[in-house]
Short mmCIF file of C-alpha atoms and ligand atoms in Angstrom, two decimals:
data_model
loop_
_atom_site.label_atom_id
_atom_site.label_comp_id
_atom_site.label_asym_id
_atom_site.label_seq_id
_atom_site.Cartn_x
_atom_site.Cartn_y
_atom_site.Cartn_z
CA MET A 436 41.70 11.23 146.34
CA GLY A 437 40.62 12.37 142.99
CA GLU A 438 39.73 15.69 141.61
CA ARG A 439 36.32 16.54 142.50
CA GLU A 440 34.03 19.71 143.38
CA ILE A 441 34.73 20.55 147.05
CA PRO A 442 31.20 20.13 148.58
CA THR A 443 31.13 23.47 150.60
CA VAL A 444 28.31 25.63 149.68
CA ALA A 445 29.49 28.15 147.00
CA ARG A 446 28.93 31.48 149.39
CA LEU A 447 31.36 29.85 151.98
CA ARG A 448 33.97 28.51 149.55
CA PRO A 449 36.16 31.33 149.60
CA PHE A 450 36.61 31.19 153.25
CA GLY A 451 37.71 27.58 153.17
CA SER A 452 41.28 27.83 154.24
CA THR A 453 42.77 30.46 156.13
CA ILE A 454 46.31 31.88 155.96
CA PHE A 455 46.25 31.58 159.67
CA HIS A 456 45.88 27.91 159.81
CA GLU A 457 48.55 27.62 157.13
CA MET A 458 51.02 29.95 159.03
CA THR A 459 50.29 28.18 162.40
CA SER A 460 50.81 24.74 160.95
CA LEU A 461 54.36 26.13 159.31
CA ALA A 462 55.18 27.52 162.69
CA VAL A 463 54.60 24.33 164.58
CA ARG A 464 56.37 22.39 162.00
CA THR A 465 59.47 24.53 161.77
CA GLY A 466 59.37 25.17 165.44
CA ALA A 467 59.12 29.01 164.52
CA VAL A 468 58.32 31.65 167.26
CA ASN A 469 54.82 32.31 166.50
CA LEU A 470 53.80 36.14 166.18
CA GLY A 471 51.29 35.11 163.50
CA GLN A 472 48.25 34.20 165.63
CA GLY A 473 47.03 36.72 168.13
CA PHE A 474 46.79 34.87 171.42
CA PRO A 475 48.62 35.66 174.68
CA ASP A 476 51.01 33.21 176.14
CA SER A 477 50.15 33.86 179.74
CA ASP A 478 46.91 33.55 181.99
CA GLY A 479 44.40 36.12 183.16
CA PRO A 480 44.04 37.38 186.74
CA ALA A 481 44.19 34.55 189.24
CA SER A 482 41.14 35.28 190.85
CA MET A 483 39.17 34.86 187.84
CA LEU A 484 40.72 31.51 187.07
CA GLU A 485 39.89 30.36 190.64
CA ALA A 486 36.28 31.63 190.19
CA ALA A 487 35.68 29.31 187.11
CA ARG A 488 36.98 26.53 189.25
CA ALA A 489 34.86 27.34 191.92
CA ALA A 490 31.95 27.60 189.74
CA ILE A 491 32.58 23.87 188.29
CA SER A 492 32.85 22.67 191.77
CA GLY A 493 29.73 24.46 192.87
CA GLY A 494 27.65 22.63 190.18
CA LEU A 495 27.23 25.51 187.51
CA ASN A 496 27.49 23.03 184.75
CA GLN A 497 24.12 23.18 183.09
CA TYR A 498 22.51 25.66 180.55
CA PRO A 499 22.75 29.13 181.81
CA PRO A 500 19.68 31.47 181.02
CA GLY A 501 19.53 32.09 177.22
CA PRO A 502 20.46 36.00 177.52
CA GLY A 503 23.33 35.10 180.04
CA MET A 504 23.75 35.01 183.86
CA PRO A 505 22.19 37.90 185.64
CA VAL A 506 25.50 38.68 187.53
CA LEU A 507 27.57 38.72 184.25
CA ARG A 508 24.76 40.90 182.51
CA GLU A 509 24.87 43.27 185.46
CA ALA A 510 28.62 43.43 185.31
CA ILE A 511 28.63 44.17 181.32
CA ALA A 512 26.12 46.79 182.07
CA ASP A 513 28.22 48.58 184.64
CA GLU A 514 31.12 48.26 182.14
CA ARG A 515 29.46 49.86 179.12
CA ALA A 516 28.22 52.83 181.82
CA ARG A 517 31.88 53.32 182.58
CA PHE A 518 32.26 53.99 178.83
CA GLY A 519 29.32 56.20 179.00
CA VAL A 520 26.34 54.22 177.65
CA ASP A 521 23.50 52.81 179.96
CA TYR A 522 22.11 49.42 179.15
CA ASN A 523 19.58 47.61 180.83
CA PRO A 524 20.99 44.27 181.95
CA ASP A 525 17.63 42.83 181.52
CA GLY A 526 16.90 43.10 177.84
CA GLU A 527 19.85 45.36 176.41
CA VAL A 528 22.72 42.78 177.30
CA LEU A 529 23.14 39.62 175.40
CA VAL A 530 25.95 37.26 176.48
CA THR A 531 27.44 35.34 173.60
CA VAL A 532 30.19 32.74 172.61
CA GLY A 533 32.74 35.07 172.22
CA ALA A 534 32.58 38.23 170.19
CA THR A 535 32.75 36.02 167.01
CA GLU A 536 29.34 34.78 167.70
CA ALA A 537 27.85 38.41 168.56
CA ILE A 538 29.29 39.45 165.21
CA ALA A 539 27.72 36.64 163.35
CA ALA A 540 24.42 36.97 165.14
CA THR A 541 24.17 40.55 164.74
CA ILE A 542 24.60 40.38 160.92
CA LEU A 543 22.44 37.26 160.59
CA GLY A 544 19.93 38.86 162.66
CA LEU A 545 19.65 42.35 161.08
CA VAL A 546 20.85 42.14 157.60
CA GLU A 547 18.70 40.90 154.90
CA PRO A 548 20.02 38.77 151.98
CA GLY A 549 21.02 41.05 149.08
CA ARG A 550 21.71 43.99 151.11
CA GLU A 551 25.18 45.52 151.49
CA VAL A 552 27.51 45.73 154.37
CA ILE A 553 30.52 48.17 154.62
CA LEU A 554 33.79 46.74 155.87
CA LEU A 555 36.83 48.88 156.56
CA GLU A 556 39.76 46.98 155.18
CA PRO A 557 42.05 45.21 156.27
CA TYR A 558 39.26 43.62 158.16
CA TYR A 559 38.97 40.92 161.01
CA ASP A 560 38.31 37.82 158.70
CA SER A 561 34.94 36.70 160.54
CA TYR A 562 33.10 39.88 159.44
CA ALA A 563 33.27 38.67 155.75
CA ALA A 564 32.36 35.11 156.48
CA ALA A 565 29.38 36.47 158.55
CA VAL A 566 28.10 38.62 155.74
CA ALA A 567 28.33 35.82 153.25
CA MET A 568 26.49 33.53 155.61
CA ALA A 569 23.68 35.85 155.83
CA GLY A 570 23.70 36.20 151.94
CA ALA A 571 24.53 39.60 151.77
CA GLU A 572 27.38 41.45 149.99
CA ARG A 573 30.21 43.23 151.38
CA ARG A 574 31.67 46.34 150.15
CA THR A 575 35.15 47.10 151.27
CA VAL A 576 36.47 50.73 151.90
CA ALA A 577 40.30 50.81 152.35
CA LEU A 578 41.79 52.54 155.39
CA THR A 579 44.40 55.24 154.25
CA PHE A 580 47.99 54.88 154.71
CA ASP A 581 50.47 57.60 154.64
CA GLY A 582 53.60 55.57 155.33
CA THR A 583 53.40 55.80 159.26
CA ARG A 584 49.78 55.41 160.20
CA TYR A 585 46.71 53.82 158.99
CA GLY A 586 43.43 56.19 159.20
CA LEU A 587 39.97 56.44 158.05
CA ASP A 588 38.79 58.08 154.78
CA ALA A 589 35.09 59.17 155.69
CA ALA A 590 34.61 60.38 152.09
CA ALA A 591 35.43 56.93 150.75
CA VAL A 592 32.87 55.38 153.40
CA GLU A 593 30.32 57.84 152.20
CA ALA A 594 30.86 56.97 148.57
CA ALA A 595 30.39 53.35 149.30
CA VAL A 596 26.84 53.80 150.71
CA THR A 597 24.27 52.71 148.18
CA GLU A 598 20.53 52.10 148.36
CA LYS A 599 21.36 48.53 149.49
CA THR A 600 23.59 49.27 152.35
CA ALA A 601 22.20 48.25 155.55
CA MET A 602 25.23 48.43 158.08
CA ILE A 603 28.76 49.62 158.64
CA VAL A 604 31.17 47.46 160.74
CA VAL A 605 33.53 49.55 162.83
CA ASN A 606 36.57 48.04 164.74
CA SER A 607 38.52 50.37 166.97
CA PRO A 608 41.13 49.75 168.18
CA HIS A 609 41.65 48.07 165.03
CA ASN A 610 42.75 44.82 164.21
CA PRO A 611 45.12 44.35 162.20
CA THR A 612 46.75 47.88 162.10
CA GLY A 613 46.55 48.94 165.61
CA THR A 614 44.96 52.06 164.71
CA VAL A 615 42.85 53.81 167.23
CA PHE A 616 40.21 56.04 165.27
CA THR A 617 40.18 59.60 166.59
CA ARG A 618 36.91 61.10 167.89
CA ALA A 619 36.70 62.99 164.61
CA ASP A 620 36.76 59.82 162.76
CA ILE A 621 34.18 58.24 164.93
CA GLU A 622 31.82 61.33 164.51
CA ALA A 623 32.14 61.05 160.83
CA ILE A 624 30.84 57.40 160.62
CA ALA A 625 28.26 58.32 162.82
CA ASP A 626 27.12 61.22 160.75
CA ILE A 627 27.34 59.06 157.59
CA ALA A 628 25.15 56.26 159.46
CA ARG A 629 22.58 58.98 160.89
CA ARG A 630 22.25 60.77 157.43
CA HIS A 631 21.66 57.22 155.38
CA ASP A 632 19.91 55.62 158.39
CA LEU A 633 22.18 52.75 158.48
CA LEU A 634 22.84 50.33 161.39
CA VAL A 635 26.51 50.25 163.00
CA LEU A 636 28.19 47.15 164.44
CA THR A 637 30.99 48.21 166.52
CA ASP A 638 33.60 45.44 167.55
CA GLU A 639 35.34 46.85 170.52
CA VAL A 640 37.18 43.79 171.72
CA TYR A 641 40.42 45.81 172.20
CA GLU A 642 38.90 48.67 174.01
CA HIS A 643 40.98 48.50 177.05
CA LEU A 644 44.29 47.72 175.02
CA ILE A 645 45.09 51.48 174.18
CA PHE A 646 48.56 52.94 174.59
CA ASP A 647 50.08 56.38 174.37
CA ASP A 648 47.56 59.21 174.56
CA ALA A 649 45.15 57.52 172.32
CA VAL A 650 41.35 57.70 173.49
CA HIS A 651 38.77 55.23 172.85
CA VAL A 652 35.66 56.63 171.66
CA PRO A 653 32.54 54.05 171.62
CA ILE A 654 30.32 55.09 168.80
CA ALA A 655 27.20 54.32 170.87
CA THR A 656 28.05 57.37 172.99
CA LEU A 657 27.52 59.86 170.25
CA PRO A 658 24.28 61.53 169.72
CA GLY A 659 21.31 59.23 168.05
CA MET A 660 23.73 56.29 167.72
CA ALA A 661 22.84 54.11 170.93
CA GLU A 662 19.64 53.18 168.97
CA ARG A 663 21.39 52.20 165.89
CA THR A 664 24.33 50.72 166.99
CA VAL A 665 25.21 46.86 168.34
CA THR A 666 28.36 47.24 170.47
CA VAL A 667 30.50 43.99 170.84
CA SER A 668 33.09 42.96 173.05
CA SER A 669 34.55 40.09 175.03
CA ALA A 670 36.43 38.85 177.73
CA ALA A 671 39.09 37.17 175.45
CA LYS A 672 41.53 40.09 175.08
CA THR A 673 40.68 42.11 177.94
CA PHE A 674 41.63 39.30 180.45
CA ASN A 675 43.87 36.83 178.39
CA ALA A 676 41.20 34.22 178.07
CA THR A 677 40.71 33.76 174.12
CA GLY A 678 39.72 30.25 174.74
CA TRP A 679 36.80 30.91 177.27
CA LYS A 680 34.76 32.40 174.34
CA ILE A 681 32.80 34.70 176.75
CA GLY A 682 31.42 37.83 174.60
CA TRP A 683 28.53 40.09 174.60
CA ALA A 684 26.38 42.30 172.39
CA CYS A 685 24.52 45.42 173.79
CA SER A 686 22.01 47.57 172.02
CA THR A 687 18.50 49.01 172.48
CA PRO A 688 15.61 46.20 172.41
CA PRO A 689 14.52 46.14 168.62
CA LEU A 690 18.04 45.55 167.68
CA ILE A 691 19.09 43.36 170.49
CA ASP A 692 16.02 41.31 170.04
CA ALA A 693 17.19 40.60 166.61
CA VAL A 694 20.55 39.58 167.48
CA ARG A 695 19.19 37.19 170.22
CA THR A 696 16.77 35.56 167.77
CA ALA A 697 19.83 34.37 165.70
CA LYS A 698 22.03 33.81 168.61
CA GLN A 699 19.82 31.41 170.30
CA PHE A 700 19.87 28.98 167.27
CA LEU A 701 23.46 29.29 166.89
CA THR A 702 24.61 27.91 170.10
CA PHE A 703 21.65 28.69 172.35
CA VAL A 704 24.23 29.56 175.37
CA GLY A 705 27.77 28.79 176.15
CA GLY A 706 30.55 28.79 178.70
CA GLY A 707 28.19 28.30 181.91
CA PRO A 708 31.00 28.32 184.56
CA PHE A 709 33.03 31.01 182.82
CA GLN A 710 30.36 33.45 182.88
CA PRO A 711 30.38 34.18 186.83
CA ALA A 712 34.28 34.16 186.59
CA VAL A 713 34.31 36.94 183.70
CA ALA A 714 31.51 38.91 185.95
CA HIS A 715 33.95 38.55 188.85
CA ALA A 716 36.81 39.72 186.68
CA LEU A 717 35.14 42.84 185.31
CA THR A 718 34.06 43.91 188.78
CA ALA A 719 37.03 43.05 190.88
CA GLU A 720 39.96 42.92 188.38
CA ARG A 721 40.06 46.65 186.89
CA ALA A 722 43.76 47.04 188.37
CA TRP A 723 44.80 43.98 186.58
CA ILE A 724 43.48 45.47 183.09
CA GLY A 725 45.52 48.52 183.94
CA GLY A 726 48.56 46.26 184.39
CA LEU A 727 47.96 44.41 181.19
CA ARG A 728 47.82 47.71 179.12
CA GLU A 729 51.10 48.99 180.54
CA SER A 730 52.85 45.51 179.90
CA LEU A 731 51.59 45.40 176.36
CA GLN A 732 52.68 49.07 175.53
CA ARG A 733 56.09 47.87 176.83
CA ARG A 734 55.97 44.93 174.42
CA ARG A 735 54.59 47.02 171.40
CA ASP A 736 57.68 49.19 172.00
CA LEU A 737 60.15 46.27 172.26
CA LEU A 738 58.78 44.64 169.06
CA ALA A 739 58.53 48.08 167.13
CA LYS A 740 61.84 49.10 168.08
CA GLY A 741 63.55 45.69 166.83
CA LEU A 742 61.72 45.63 163.56
CA ASP A 743 62.79 49.10 163.01
CA GLU A 744 66.33 48.45 163.48
CA ILE A 745 66.25 45.61 161.12
CA GLY A 746 64.85 47.66 158.37
CA LEU A 747 61.13 46.16 158.52
CA ARG A 748 59.37 49.62 159.06
CA PRO A 749 56.69 49.32 161.71
CA SER A 750 53.64 51.61 161.27
CA VAL A 751 52.19 53.33 164.47
CA SER A 752 50.10 50.90 166.51
CA ASN A 753 48.28 52.49 169.45
CA GLY A 754 46.36 49.57 170.70
CA THR A 755 45.51 45.81 170.30
CA TYR A 756 47.86 42.78 170.09
CA PHE A 757 49.64 44.10 166.68
CA VAL A 758 51.94 46.14 164.70
CA CYS A 759 52.25 46.00 160.93
CA ALA A 760 55.53 46.31 159.25
CA ASP A 761 56.58 47.31 155.63
CA ILE A 762 58.89 44.90 154.22
CA SER A 763 59.46 46.93 151.20
CA GLY A 764 62.68 48.36 152.34
CA LEU A 765 64.34 44.88 152.30
CA THR A 766 62.57 42.98 149.71
CA ASP A 767 60.63 43.09 146.52
CA MET A 768 58.70 39.91 147.69
CA ASP A 769 55.08 39.81 147.98
CA ALA A 770 54.16 39.61 151.97
CA LYS A 771 52.57 36.29 151.28
CA ASP A 772 55.55 34.84 150.00
CA PHE A 773 57.71 36.40 152.62
CA CYS A 774 55.55 34.89 155.49
CA ARG A 775 55.78 31.59 153.77
CA MET A 776 59.60 31.77 153.80
CA LEU A 777 60.13 33.27 157.22
CA PRO A 778 59.28 30.46 159.62
CA GLU A 779 61.85 27.99 157.71
CA ARG A 780 64.49 30.40 157.18
CA PHE A 781 64.22 32.74 160.03
CA GLY A 782 62.33 30.93 162.60
CA VAL A 783 59.64 33.34 163.12
CA ALA A 784 55.76 33.20 161.89
CA ALA A 785 53.91 36.32 160.93
CA VAL A 786 50.73 37.01 158.96
CA PRO A 787 50.56 38.98 155.56
CA VAL A 788 47.94 41.66 155.84
CA SER A 789 46.50 40.97 152.43
CA ALA A 790 45.00 37.71 154.14
CA LEU A 791 42.62 40.32 155.85
CA ALA A 792 41.75 42.22 152.87
CA ASP A 793 40.16 42.11 149.30
CA ASP A 794 42.63 44.38 147.86
CA GLN A 795 45.78 42.03 147.52
CA GLN A 796 48.00 44.70 145.78
CA ARG A 797 47.47 47.50 148.11
CA TYR A 798 48.89 45.53 151.23
CA ARG A 799 51.50 43.47 148.94
CA SER A 800 54.37 44.64 151.42
CA GLN A 801 52.63 44.77 154.98
CA VAL A 802 53.09 42.04 157.52
CA ARG A 803 51.32 41.97 160.88
CA PHE A 804 53.11 40.79 163.85
CA ALA A 805 51.65 40.05 167.28
CA PHE A 806 53.37 41.54 170.58
CA CYS A 807 50.87 39.63 173.10
CA LYS A 808 53.68 37.24 173.89
CA ALA A 809 56.33 37.15 176.70
CA GLU A 810 59.23 39.77 176.44
CA ASP A 811 61.63 37.06 176.23
CA VAL A 812 59.61 35.37 173.29
CA LEU A 813 59.74 38.63 171.32
CA VAL A 814 63.49 39.21 172.17
CA GLU A 815 63.99 35.81 170.60
CA ALA A 816 61.82 36.81 167.51
CA ILE A 817 63.98 39.86 167.02
CA THR A 818 67.34 37.99 167.33
CA ARG A 819 66.19 35.54 164.92
CA LEU A 820 64.94 38.16 162.33
CA ASP A 821 68.16 40.15 162.97
CA PRO A 822 70.19 38.49 159.68
CA LEU A 823 67.32 40.02 157.63
CA ARG A 824 68.79 43.60 157.92
CA ASP A 825 71.62 42.23 155.58
CA GLY A 826 69.12 41.29 152.93
CA LEU A 827 67.40 38.43 151.60
C1 PLP B 1455 40.00 38.21 168.88
C2 PLP B 1455 39.03 38.94 168.06
C3 PLP B 1455 37.50 38.80 168.01
C4 PLP B 1455 37.04 37.38 168.64
O1 PLP B 1455 36.84 37.54 169.96
P1 PLP B 1455 36.35 36.09 170.57
O2 PLP B 1455 35.61 36.74 171.87
O3 PLP B 1455 37.51 35.32 170.84
O4 PLP B 1455 35.32 35.51 169.89
C5 PLP B 1455 36.80 39.70 167.39
N1 PLP B 1455 37.17 40.75 166.66
C6 PLP B 1455 38.56 40.91 166.66
C7 PLP B 1455 38.76 42.41 166.00
C8 PLP B 1455 39.34 40.15 167.26
O5 PLP B 1455 40.54 40.78 167.06
#
């Protein structure tokens, strides 16, 4: 084909091809161990899988109700109550097609074109695309990095607020860094939101995947926050079911009505037979979640220790599926070039953190590795990376 203008609309053109796609195809082509994309290589609780099969056999194959099946909305409301916020399952809980749709519908339904949304970078890539789809502008604030741990600079968030700011997006536990914001961090963001009358979108998909002595503080639990916050989560990460795309948004009626207005014309509904299965898991598989957390913490330890011994300095990860590593002790290479070289020469795929950021320079030596894989897969990856310790 000859040279011609790509027909994608201008506001979406920057999102055309993602580094995840590039890295995964590279991993497939080279047979590399894929620690790039964050999906588990084992299934969720057996009783949840069985409940989905039973729902299909039992004829739950037509459109579920617009806001989601009552049994799932009740299970989600119980789940939020355990975290300390009471939502009415009728009118304050909305089932979505994954957290991804909940995020897009929240921004589309609540942010006017031309307004600004504050993102903390590095950030999950769908936030920026959703802001662009809404015709809004993103303002990014970098997390701090002291060489060991990524953290929040509340003063920088405050400084990014303008008359146009409509919303702050918070993600804790944080993808890609694994940082779990402290109570003081969450209080500082809440304070800014209240003083400037801003909405908050909080992405809590890793809320159960927390290690060591870290504590998850949902921002909606703080005074004056429930009525200005949309809380988003999903079954994907809690139950090893990233392909099911069952997510949810919770908020008070004026906000959730706006989210529903956008959502009903994105997909209307989704995942009929998976909804009762996730409801079952949220209710009956609490112990399974505890087991997942423990095993992920062990796998985090295994990968972080392996990276450290090779000289790829891992930073502190207290949650999520990910640990970030600093390659500058081994090479001057930009992390993007490093990640393009890695599958071919060492048989491992990873993702440069700059792919999740606007500021390319700041993250030029940071690489994200996923540890949500079987232990033998992680051991194999470390074995393959081992020759790196002798340099490139
Ligand atoms: C995986 C992920 C999502 C998407 O969740 P789905 O339910 O699969 O749509 C959203 N936010 C973050 C931070 C994630 O890592």
